[in-house]
C-alpha atoms as a printed R data frame, in Angstrom:
    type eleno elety resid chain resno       x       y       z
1   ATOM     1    CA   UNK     A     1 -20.708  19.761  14.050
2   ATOM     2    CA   UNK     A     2 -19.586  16.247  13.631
3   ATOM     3    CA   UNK     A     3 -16.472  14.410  14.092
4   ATOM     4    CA   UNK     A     4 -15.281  15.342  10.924
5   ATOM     5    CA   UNK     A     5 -15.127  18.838  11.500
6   ATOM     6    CA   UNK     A     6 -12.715  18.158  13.867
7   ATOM     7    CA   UNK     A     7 -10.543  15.622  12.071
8   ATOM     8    CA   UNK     A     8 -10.084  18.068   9.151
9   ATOM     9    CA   UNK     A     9  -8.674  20.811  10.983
10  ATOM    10    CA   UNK     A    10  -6.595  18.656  12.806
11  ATOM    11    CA   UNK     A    11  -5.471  16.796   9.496
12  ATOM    12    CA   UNK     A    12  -4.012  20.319   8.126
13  ATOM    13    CA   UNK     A    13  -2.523  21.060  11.382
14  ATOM    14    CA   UNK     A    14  -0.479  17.238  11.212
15  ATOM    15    CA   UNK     A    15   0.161  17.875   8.038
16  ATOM    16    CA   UNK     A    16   1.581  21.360   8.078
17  ATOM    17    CA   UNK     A    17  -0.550  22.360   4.706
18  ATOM    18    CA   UNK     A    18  -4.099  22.123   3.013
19  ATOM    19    CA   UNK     A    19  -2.853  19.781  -0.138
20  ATOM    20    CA   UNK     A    20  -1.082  17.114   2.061
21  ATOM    21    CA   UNK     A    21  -3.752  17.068   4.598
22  ATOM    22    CA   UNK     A    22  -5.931  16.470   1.501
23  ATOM    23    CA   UNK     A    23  -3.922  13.775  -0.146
24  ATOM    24    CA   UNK     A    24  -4.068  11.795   3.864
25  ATOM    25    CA   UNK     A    25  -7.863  12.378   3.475
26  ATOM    26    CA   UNK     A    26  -8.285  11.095   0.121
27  ATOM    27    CA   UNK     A    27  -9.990  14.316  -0.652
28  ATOM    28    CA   UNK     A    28  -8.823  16.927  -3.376
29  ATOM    29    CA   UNK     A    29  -7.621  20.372  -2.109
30  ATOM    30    CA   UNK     A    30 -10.282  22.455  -3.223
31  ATOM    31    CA   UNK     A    31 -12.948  20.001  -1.584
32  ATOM    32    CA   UNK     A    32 -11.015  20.216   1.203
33  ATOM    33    CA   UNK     A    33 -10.412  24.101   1.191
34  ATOM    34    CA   UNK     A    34 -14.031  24.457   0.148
35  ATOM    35    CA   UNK     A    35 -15.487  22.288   3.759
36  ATOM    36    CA   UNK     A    36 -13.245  24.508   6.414
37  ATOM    37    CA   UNK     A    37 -13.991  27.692   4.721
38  ATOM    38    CA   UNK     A    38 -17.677  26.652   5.208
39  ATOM    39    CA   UNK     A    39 -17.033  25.450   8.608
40  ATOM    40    CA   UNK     A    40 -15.557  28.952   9.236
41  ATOM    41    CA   UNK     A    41 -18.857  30.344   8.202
42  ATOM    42    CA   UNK     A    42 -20.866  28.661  10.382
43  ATOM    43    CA   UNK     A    43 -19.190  29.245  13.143
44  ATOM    44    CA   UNK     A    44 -18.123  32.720  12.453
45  ATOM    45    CA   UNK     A    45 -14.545  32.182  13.103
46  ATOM    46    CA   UNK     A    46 -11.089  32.272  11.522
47  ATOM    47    CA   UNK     A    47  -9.001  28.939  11.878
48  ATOM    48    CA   UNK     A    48  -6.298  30.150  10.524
49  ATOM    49    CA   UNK     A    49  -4.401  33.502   9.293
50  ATOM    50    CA   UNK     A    50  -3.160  34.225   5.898
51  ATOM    51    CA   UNK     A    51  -0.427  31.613   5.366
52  ATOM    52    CA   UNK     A    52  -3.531  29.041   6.167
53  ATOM    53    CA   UNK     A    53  -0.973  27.217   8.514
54  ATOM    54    CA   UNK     A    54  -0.659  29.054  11.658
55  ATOM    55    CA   UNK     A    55  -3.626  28.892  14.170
56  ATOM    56    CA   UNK     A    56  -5.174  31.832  15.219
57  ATOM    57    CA   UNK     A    57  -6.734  32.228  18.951
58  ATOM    58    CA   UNK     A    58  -9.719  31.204  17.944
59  ATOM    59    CA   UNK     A    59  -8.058  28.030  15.872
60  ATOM    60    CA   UNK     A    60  -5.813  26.956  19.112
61  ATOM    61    CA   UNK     A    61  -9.186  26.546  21.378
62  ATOM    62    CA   UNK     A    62 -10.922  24.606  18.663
63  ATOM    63    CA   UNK     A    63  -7.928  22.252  17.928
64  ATOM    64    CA   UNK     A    64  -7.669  21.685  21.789
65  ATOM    65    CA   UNK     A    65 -10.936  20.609  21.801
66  ATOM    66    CA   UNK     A    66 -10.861  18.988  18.671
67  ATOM    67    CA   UNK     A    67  -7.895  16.218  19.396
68  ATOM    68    CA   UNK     A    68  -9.502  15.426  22.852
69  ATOM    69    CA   UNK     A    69 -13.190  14.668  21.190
70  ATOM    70    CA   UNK     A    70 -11.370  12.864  18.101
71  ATOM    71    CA   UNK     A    71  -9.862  10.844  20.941
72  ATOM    72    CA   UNK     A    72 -12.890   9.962  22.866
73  ATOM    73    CA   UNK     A    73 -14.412   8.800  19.558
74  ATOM    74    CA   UNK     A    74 -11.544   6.760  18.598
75  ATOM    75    CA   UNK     A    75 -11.622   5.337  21.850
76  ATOM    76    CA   UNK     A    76 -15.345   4.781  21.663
77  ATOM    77    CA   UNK     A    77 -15.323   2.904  18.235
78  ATOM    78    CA   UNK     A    78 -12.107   0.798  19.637
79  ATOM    79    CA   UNK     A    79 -14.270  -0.166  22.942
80  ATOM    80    CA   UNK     A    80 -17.379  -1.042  20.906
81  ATOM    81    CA   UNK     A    81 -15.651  -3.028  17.800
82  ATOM    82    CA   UNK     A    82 -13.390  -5.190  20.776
83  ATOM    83    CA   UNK     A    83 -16.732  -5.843  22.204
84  ATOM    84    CA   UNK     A    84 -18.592  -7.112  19.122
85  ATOM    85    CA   UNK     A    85 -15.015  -9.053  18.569
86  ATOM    86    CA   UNK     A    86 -15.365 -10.791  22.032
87  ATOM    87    CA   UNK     A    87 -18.931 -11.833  20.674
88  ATOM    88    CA   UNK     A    88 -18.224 -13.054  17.218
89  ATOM    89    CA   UNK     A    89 -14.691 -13.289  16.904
90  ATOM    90    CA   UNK     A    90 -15.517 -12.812  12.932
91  ATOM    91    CA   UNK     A    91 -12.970 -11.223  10.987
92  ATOM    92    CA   UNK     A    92 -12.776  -9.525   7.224
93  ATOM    93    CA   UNK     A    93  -9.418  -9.159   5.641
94  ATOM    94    CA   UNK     A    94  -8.459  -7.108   2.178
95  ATOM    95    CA   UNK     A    95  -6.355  -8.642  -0.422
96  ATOM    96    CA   UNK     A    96  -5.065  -7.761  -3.537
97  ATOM    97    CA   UNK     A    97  -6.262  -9.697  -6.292
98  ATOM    98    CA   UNK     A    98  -2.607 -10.649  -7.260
99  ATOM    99    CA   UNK     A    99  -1.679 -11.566  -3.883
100 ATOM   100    CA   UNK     A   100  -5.073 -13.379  -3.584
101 ATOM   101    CA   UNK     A   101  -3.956 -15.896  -6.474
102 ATOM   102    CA   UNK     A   102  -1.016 -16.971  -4.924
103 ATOM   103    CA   UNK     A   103  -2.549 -17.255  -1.350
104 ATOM   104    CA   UNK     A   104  -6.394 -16.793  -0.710
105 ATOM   105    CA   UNK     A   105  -7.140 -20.667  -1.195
106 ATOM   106    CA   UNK     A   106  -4.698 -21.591   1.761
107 ATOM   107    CA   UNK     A   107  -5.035 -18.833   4.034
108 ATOM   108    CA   UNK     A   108  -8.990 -19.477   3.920
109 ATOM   109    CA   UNK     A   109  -8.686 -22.551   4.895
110 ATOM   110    CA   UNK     A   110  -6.044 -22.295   7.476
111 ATOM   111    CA   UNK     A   111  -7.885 -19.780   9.431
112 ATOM   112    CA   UNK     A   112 -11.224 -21.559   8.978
113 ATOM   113    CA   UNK     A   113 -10.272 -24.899  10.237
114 ATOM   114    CA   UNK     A   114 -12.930 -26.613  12.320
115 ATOM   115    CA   UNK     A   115 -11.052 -25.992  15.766
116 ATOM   116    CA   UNK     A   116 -10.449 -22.553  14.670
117 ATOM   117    CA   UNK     A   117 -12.155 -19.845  17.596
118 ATOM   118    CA   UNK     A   118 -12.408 -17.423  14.638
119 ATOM   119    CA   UNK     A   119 -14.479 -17.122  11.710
120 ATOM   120    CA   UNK     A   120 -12.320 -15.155   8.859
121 ATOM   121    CA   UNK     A   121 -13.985 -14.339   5.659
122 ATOM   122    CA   UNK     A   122 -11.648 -12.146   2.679
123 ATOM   123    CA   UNK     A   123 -12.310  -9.416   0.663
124 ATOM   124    CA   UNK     A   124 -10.103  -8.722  -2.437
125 ATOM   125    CA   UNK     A   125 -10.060  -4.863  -4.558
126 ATOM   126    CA   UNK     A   126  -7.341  -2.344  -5.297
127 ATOM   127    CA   UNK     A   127  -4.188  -1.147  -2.822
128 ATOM   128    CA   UNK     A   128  -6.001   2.006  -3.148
129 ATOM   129    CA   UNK     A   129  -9.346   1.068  -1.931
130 ATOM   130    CA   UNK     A   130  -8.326  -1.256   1.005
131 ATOM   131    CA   UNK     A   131  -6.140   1.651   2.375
132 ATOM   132    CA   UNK     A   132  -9.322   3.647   2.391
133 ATOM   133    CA   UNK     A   133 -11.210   0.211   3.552
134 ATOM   134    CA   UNK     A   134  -9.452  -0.429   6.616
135 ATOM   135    CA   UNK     A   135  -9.106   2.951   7.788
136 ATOM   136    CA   UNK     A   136 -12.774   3.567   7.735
137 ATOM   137    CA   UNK     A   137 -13.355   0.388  10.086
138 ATOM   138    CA   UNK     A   138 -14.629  -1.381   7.071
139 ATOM   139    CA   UNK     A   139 -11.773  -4.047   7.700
140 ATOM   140    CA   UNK     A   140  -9.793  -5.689  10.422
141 ATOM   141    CA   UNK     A   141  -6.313  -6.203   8.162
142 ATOM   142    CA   UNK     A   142  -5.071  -5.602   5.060
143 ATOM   143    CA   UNK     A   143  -2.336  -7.732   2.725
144 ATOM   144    CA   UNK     A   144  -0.451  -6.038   0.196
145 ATOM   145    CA   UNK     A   145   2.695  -4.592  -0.752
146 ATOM   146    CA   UNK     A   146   4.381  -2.332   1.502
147 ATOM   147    CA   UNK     A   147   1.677   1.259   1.152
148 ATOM   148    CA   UNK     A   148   4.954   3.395   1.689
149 ATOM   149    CA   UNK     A   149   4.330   7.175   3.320
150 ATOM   150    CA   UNK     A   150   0.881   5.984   4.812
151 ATOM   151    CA   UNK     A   151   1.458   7.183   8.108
152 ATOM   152    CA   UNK     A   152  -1.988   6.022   9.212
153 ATOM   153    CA   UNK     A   153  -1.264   2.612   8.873
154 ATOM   154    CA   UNK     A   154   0.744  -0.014  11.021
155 ATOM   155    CA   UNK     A   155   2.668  -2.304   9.051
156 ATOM   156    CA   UNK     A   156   4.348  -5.976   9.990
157 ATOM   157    CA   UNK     A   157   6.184  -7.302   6.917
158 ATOM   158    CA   UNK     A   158   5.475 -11.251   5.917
159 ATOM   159    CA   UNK     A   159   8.535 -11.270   3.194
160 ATOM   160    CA   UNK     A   160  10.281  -9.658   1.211
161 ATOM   161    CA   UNK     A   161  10.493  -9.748  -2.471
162 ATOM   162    CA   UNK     A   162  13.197  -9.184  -5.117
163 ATOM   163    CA   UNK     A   163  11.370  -7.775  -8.381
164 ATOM   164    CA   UNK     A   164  12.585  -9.169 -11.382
165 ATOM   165    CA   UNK     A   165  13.284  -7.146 -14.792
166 ATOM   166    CA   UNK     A   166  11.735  -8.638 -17.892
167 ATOM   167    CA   UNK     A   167  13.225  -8.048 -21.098
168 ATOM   168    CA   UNK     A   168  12.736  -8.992 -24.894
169 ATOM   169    CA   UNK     A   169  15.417 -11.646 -25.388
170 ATOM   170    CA   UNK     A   170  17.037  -9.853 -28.220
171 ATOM   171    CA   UNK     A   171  17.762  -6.294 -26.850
172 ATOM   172    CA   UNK     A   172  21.371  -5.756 -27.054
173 ATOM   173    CA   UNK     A   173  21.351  -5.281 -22.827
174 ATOM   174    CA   UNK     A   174  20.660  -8.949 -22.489
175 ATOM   175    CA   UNK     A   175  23.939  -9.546 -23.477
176 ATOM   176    CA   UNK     A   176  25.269  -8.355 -20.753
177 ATOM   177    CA   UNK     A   177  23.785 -10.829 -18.134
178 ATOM   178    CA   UNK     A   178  25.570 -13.343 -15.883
179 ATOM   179    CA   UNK     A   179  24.838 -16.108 -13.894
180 ATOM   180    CA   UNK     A   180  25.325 -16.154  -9.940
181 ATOM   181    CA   UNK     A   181  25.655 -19.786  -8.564
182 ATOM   182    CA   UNK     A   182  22.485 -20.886  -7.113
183 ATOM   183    CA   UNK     A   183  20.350 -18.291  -8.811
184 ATOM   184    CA   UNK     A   184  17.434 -19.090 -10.755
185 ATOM   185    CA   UNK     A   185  18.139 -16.322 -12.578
186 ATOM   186    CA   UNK     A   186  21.042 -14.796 -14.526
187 ATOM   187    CA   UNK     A   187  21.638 -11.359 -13.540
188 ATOM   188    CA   UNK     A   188  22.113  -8.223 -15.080
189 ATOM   189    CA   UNK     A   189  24.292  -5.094 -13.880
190 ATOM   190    CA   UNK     A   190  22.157  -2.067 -12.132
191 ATOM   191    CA   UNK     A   191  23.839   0.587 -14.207
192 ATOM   192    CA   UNK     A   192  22.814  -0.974 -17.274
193 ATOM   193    CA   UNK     A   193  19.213  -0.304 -16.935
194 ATOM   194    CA   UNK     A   194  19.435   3.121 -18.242
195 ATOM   195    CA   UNK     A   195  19.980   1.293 -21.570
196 ATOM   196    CA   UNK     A   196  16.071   0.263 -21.488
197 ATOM   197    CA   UNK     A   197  12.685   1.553 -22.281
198 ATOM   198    CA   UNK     A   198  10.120   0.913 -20.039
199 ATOM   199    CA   UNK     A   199   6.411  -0.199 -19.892
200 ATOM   200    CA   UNK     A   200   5.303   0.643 -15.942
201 ATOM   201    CA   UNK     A   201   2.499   0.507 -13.334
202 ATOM   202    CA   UNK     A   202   1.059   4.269 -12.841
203 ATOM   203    CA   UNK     A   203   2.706   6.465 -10.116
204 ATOM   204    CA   UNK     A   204   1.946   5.091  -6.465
205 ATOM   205    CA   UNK     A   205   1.779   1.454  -7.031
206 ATOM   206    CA   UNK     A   206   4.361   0.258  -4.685
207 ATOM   207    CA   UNK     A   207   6.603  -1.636  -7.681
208 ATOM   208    CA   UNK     A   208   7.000   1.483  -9.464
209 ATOM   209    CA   UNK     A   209   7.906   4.055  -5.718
210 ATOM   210    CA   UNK     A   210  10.313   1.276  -5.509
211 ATOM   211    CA   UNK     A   211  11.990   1.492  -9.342
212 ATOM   212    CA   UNK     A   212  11.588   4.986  -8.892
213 ATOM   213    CA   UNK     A   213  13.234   5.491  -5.701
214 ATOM   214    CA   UNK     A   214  15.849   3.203  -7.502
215 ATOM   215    CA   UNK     A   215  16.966   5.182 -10.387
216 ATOM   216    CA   UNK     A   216  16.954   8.640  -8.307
217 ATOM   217    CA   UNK     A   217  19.843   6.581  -6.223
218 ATOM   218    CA   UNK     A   218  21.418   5.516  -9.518
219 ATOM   219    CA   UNK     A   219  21.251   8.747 -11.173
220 ATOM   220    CA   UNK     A   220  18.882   7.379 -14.345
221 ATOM   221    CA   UNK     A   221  16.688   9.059 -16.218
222 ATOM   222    CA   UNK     A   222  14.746   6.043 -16.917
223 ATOM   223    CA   UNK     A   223  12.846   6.220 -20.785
224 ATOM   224    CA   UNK     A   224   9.393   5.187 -19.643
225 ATOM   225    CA   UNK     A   225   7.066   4.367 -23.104
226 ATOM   226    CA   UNK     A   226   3.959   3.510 -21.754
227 ATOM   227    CA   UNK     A   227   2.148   3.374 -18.016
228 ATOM   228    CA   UNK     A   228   0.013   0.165 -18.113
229 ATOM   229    CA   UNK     A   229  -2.825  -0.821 -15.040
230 ATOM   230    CA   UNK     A   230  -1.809  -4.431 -14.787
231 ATOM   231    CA   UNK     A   231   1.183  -6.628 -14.767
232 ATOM   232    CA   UNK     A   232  -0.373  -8.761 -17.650
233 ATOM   233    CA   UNK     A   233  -0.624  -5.951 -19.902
234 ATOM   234    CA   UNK     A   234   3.391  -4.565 -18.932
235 ATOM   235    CA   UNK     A   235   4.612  -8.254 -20.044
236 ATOM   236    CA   UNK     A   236   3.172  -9.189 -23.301
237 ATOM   237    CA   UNK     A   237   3.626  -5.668 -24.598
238 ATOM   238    CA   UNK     A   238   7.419  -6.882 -23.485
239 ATOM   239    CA   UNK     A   239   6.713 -10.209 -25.132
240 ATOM   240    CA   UNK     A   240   6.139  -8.214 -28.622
241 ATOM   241    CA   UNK     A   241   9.500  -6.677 -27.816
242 ATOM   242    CA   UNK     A   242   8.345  -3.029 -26.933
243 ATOM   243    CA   UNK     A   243  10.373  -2.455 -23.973
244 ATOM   244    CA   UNK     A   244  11.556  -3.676 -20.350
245 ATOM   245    CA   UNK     A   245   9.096  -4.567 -17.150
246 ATOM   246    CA   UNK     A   246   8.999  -5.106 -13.555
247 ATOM   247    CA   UNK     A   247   7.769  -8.426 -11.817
248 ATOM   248    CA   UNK     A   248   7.658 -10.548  -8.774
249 ATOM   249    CA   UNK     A   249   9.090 -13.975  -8.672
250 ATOM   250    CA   UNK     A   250   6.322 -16.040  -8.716
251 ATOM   251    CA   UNK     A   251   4.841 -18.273 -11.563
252 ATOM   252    CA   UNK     A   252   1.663 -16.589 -12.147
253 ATOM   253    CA   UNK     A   253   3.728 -13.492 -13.161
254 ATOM   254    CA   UNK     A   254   5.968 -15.513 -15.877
255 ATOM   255    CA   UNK     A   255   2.961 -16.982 -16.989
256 ATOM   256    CA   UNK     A   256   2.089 -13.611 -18.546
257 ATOM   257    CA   UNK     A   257   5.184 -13.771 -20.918
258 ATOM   258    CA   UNK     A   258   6.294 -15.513 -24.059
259 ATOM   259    CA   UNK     A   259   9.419 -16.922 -25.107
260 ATOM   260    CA   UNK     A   260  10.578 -13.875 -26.395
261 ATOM   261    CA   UNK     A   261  11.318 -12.415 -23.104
262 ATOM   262    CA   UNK     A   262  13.745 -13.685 -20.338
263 ATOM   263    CA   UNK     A   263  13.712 -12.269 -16.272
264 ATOM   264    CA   UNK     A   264  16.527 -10.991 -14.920
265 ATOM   265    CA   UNK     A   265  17.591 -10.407 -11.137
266 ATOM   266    CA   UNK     A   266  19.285  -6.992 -11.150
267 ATOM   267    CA   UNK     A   267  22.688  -6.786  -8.709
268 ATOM   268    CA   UNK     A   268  21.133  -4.083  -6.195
269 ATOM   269    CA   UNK     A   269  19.274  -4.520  -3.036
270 ATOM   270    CA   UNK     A   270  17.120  -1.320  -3.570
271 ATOM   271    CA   UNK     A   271  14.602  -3.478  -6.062
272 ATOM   272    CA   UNK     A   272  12.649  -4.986  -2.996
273 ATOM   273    CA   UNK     A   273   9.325  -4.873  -2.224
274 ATOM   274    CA   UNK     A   274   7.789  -5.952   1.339
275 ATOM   275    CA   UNK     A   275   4.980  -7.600   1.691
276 ATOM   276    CA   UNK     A   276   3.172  -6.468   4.580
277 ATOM   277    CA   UNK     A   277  -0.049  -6.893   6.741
278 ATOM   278    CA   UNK     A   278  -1.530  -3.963   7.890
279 ATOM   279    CA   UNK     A   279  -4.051  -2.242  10.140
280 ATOM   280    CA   UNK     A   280  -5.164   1.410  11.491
281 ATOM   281    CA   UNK     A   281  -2.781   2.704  13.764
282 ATOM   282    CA   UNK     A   282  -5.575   4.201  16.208
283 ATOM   283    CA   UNK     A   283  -7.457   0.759  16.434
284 ATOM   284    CA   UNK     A   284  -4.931  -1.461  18.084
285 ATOM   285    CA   UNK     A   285  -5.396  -5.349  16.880
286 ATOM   286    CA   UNK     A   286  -7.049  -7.254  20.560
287 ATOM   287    CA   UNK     A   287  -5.635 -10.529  21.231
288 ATOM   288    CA   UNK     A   288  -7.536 -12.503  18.880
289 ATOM   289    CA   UNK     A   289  -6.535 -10.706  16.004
290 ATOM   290    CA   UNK     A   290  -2.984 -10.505  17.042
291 ATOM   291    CA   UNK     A   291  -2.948 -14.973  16.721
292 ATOM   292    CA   UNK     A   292  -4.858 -14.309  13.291
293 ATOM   293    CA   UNK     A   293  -1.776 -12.364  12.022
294 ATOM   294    CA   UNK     A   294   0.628 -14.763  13.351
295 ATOM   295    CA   UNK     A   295  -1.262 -17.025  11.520
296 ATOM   296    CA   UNK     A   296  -0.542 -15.127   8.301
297 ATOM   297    CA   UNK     A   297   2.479 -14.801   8.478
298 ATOM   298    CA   UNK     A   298   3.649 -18.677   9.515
299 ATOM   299    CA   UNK     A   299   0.824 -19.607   6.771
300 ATOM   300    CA   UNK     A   300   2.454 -17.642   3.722
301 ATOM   301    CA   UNK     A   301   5.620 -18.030   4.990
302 ATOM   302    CA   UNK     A   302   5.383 -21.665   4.402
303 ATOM   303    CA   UNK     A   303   4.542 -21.467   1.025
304 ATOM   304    CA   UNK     A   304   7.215 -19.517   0.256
């Protein structure tokens, strides 16, 4: 046995059923299924009875065991990743590639300065992947919009961000927009959206749980025309006037667009998205890597 035998069962236990215990463990269901029910083999034991969520006899001993040798091992890894810390006091943080743009150059340099008792070096891929990244040990931190429902994680938000709506100048909606003093932005009202078609990240990317979340508050049935991978891609297809986008406000984002398309604020508060550091709950940051985030956050908070 290792110590994922033990994690597993204790991951369906948590989770209350085999496909959301899965979905935590970035496995599929059947893999998942498929690895107990050979565990159950092995050991010639039931872990659980027919409704595959209650414990039987046999499954209470094992998960009793289980949590306290998961435990020890977390505790383990913790003691022996401080101690390397203490040594090197080197550091490797995720970043998103679109987050990296607006920040990598600055932050690298901040946290590298000569007088500096750390040595920080970045990594940038997918929100995906540095989920998966940090919780394996692989990294120290993570910076990217807010991963909502990852319960693993612990998350301190830098800012918060307003997400802009980008729409062909000449679709009849835009005619609605006002101006707010001060804004950079006119605005357009929240229960016009339903008006638009929309070109949108995939399900899961934290822009589109937000509009999502959004329009089951506002009762829309939103007209979604195509699911792009990248922000780029959403905003010239916008640009050639085939429907409405999501954006953040910064530069590099209206960069993507042509003068065909204008951004709009929209008058609700549920079209936020945090930007957020985060790290594994079980692996608690030491006191080195507690100034490091500190450091983050004062660092991009100044350039905002």
């Amino acid at each position: 046995m290792n110590i994922k035998d033990f994690s597993y069962i204790a991951a369906v236990v948590e989770y209350g059923s085999y496909s959301k215990a899965a979905e935590a463990l970035y496995l599929s269901q059947p893999s998942l299924s498929a690895y107990i029910h050979g565990l159950e083999k092995q050991l010639g034991i039931r872990f659980f009875k027919n409704d595959r969520r209650t414990l039987t006899s046999e499954g209470k001993v094992y998960l009793s065991y289980a949590q306290k040798i998961i435990d020890l091992d977390t505790k383990l890894m913790t003691d022996l990743e401080q101690m390397q810390r203490i040594k090197k006091q080197k550091f490797l943080i995720g970043i998103t590639p679109g987050r990296a743009d607006q920040y990598l150059d600055t932050l690298y340099y901040r946290l590298n300065c000569p007088d500096s008792a750390s040595s920080v070096n970045f990594s940038m891929d997918t929100s995906q992947n540095l989920i998966q990244r940090v919780l394996s040990g692989e990294l120290d931190f993570i910076l990217l919009n807010d991963p909502m429902n990852t319960k693993a994680l612990s998350c301190q938000t830098i800012f918060t961000d307003r997400l802009l709506l980008a729409v062909n100048k000449h679709h009849p909606v835009t005619q609605k927009a006002y101006m707010v003093p001060g804004s950079k932005h006119p605005y357009l009202p929240a229960d016009a959206l339903g008006e638009l078609p929309y070109i949108l990240l995939p399900e899961g990317r934290s822009m589109r749980t937000v509009f999502d979340k959004f329009c089951r508050h506002m009762n829309i049935t939103p007209k979604i025309v195509q699911e792009v991978l990248s922000i780029r891609s959403a905003c010239r297809l916008v640009s050639r006037g085939l429907g409405a986008t999501l954006l953040f406000d910064i530069p590099q984002e209206f960069s993507y667009l042509n003068d065909e398309a204008n951004c709009y604020y929209v008058d609700t508060e549920d079209l936020m998205v945090d930007f957020v550091v985060a790290f594994d709950k079980k692996r608690p940051t030491e006191r080195a890597g507690s100034k490091i985030i500190k450091e983050i956050k004062d660092t991009v908070n100044s350039m905002n």
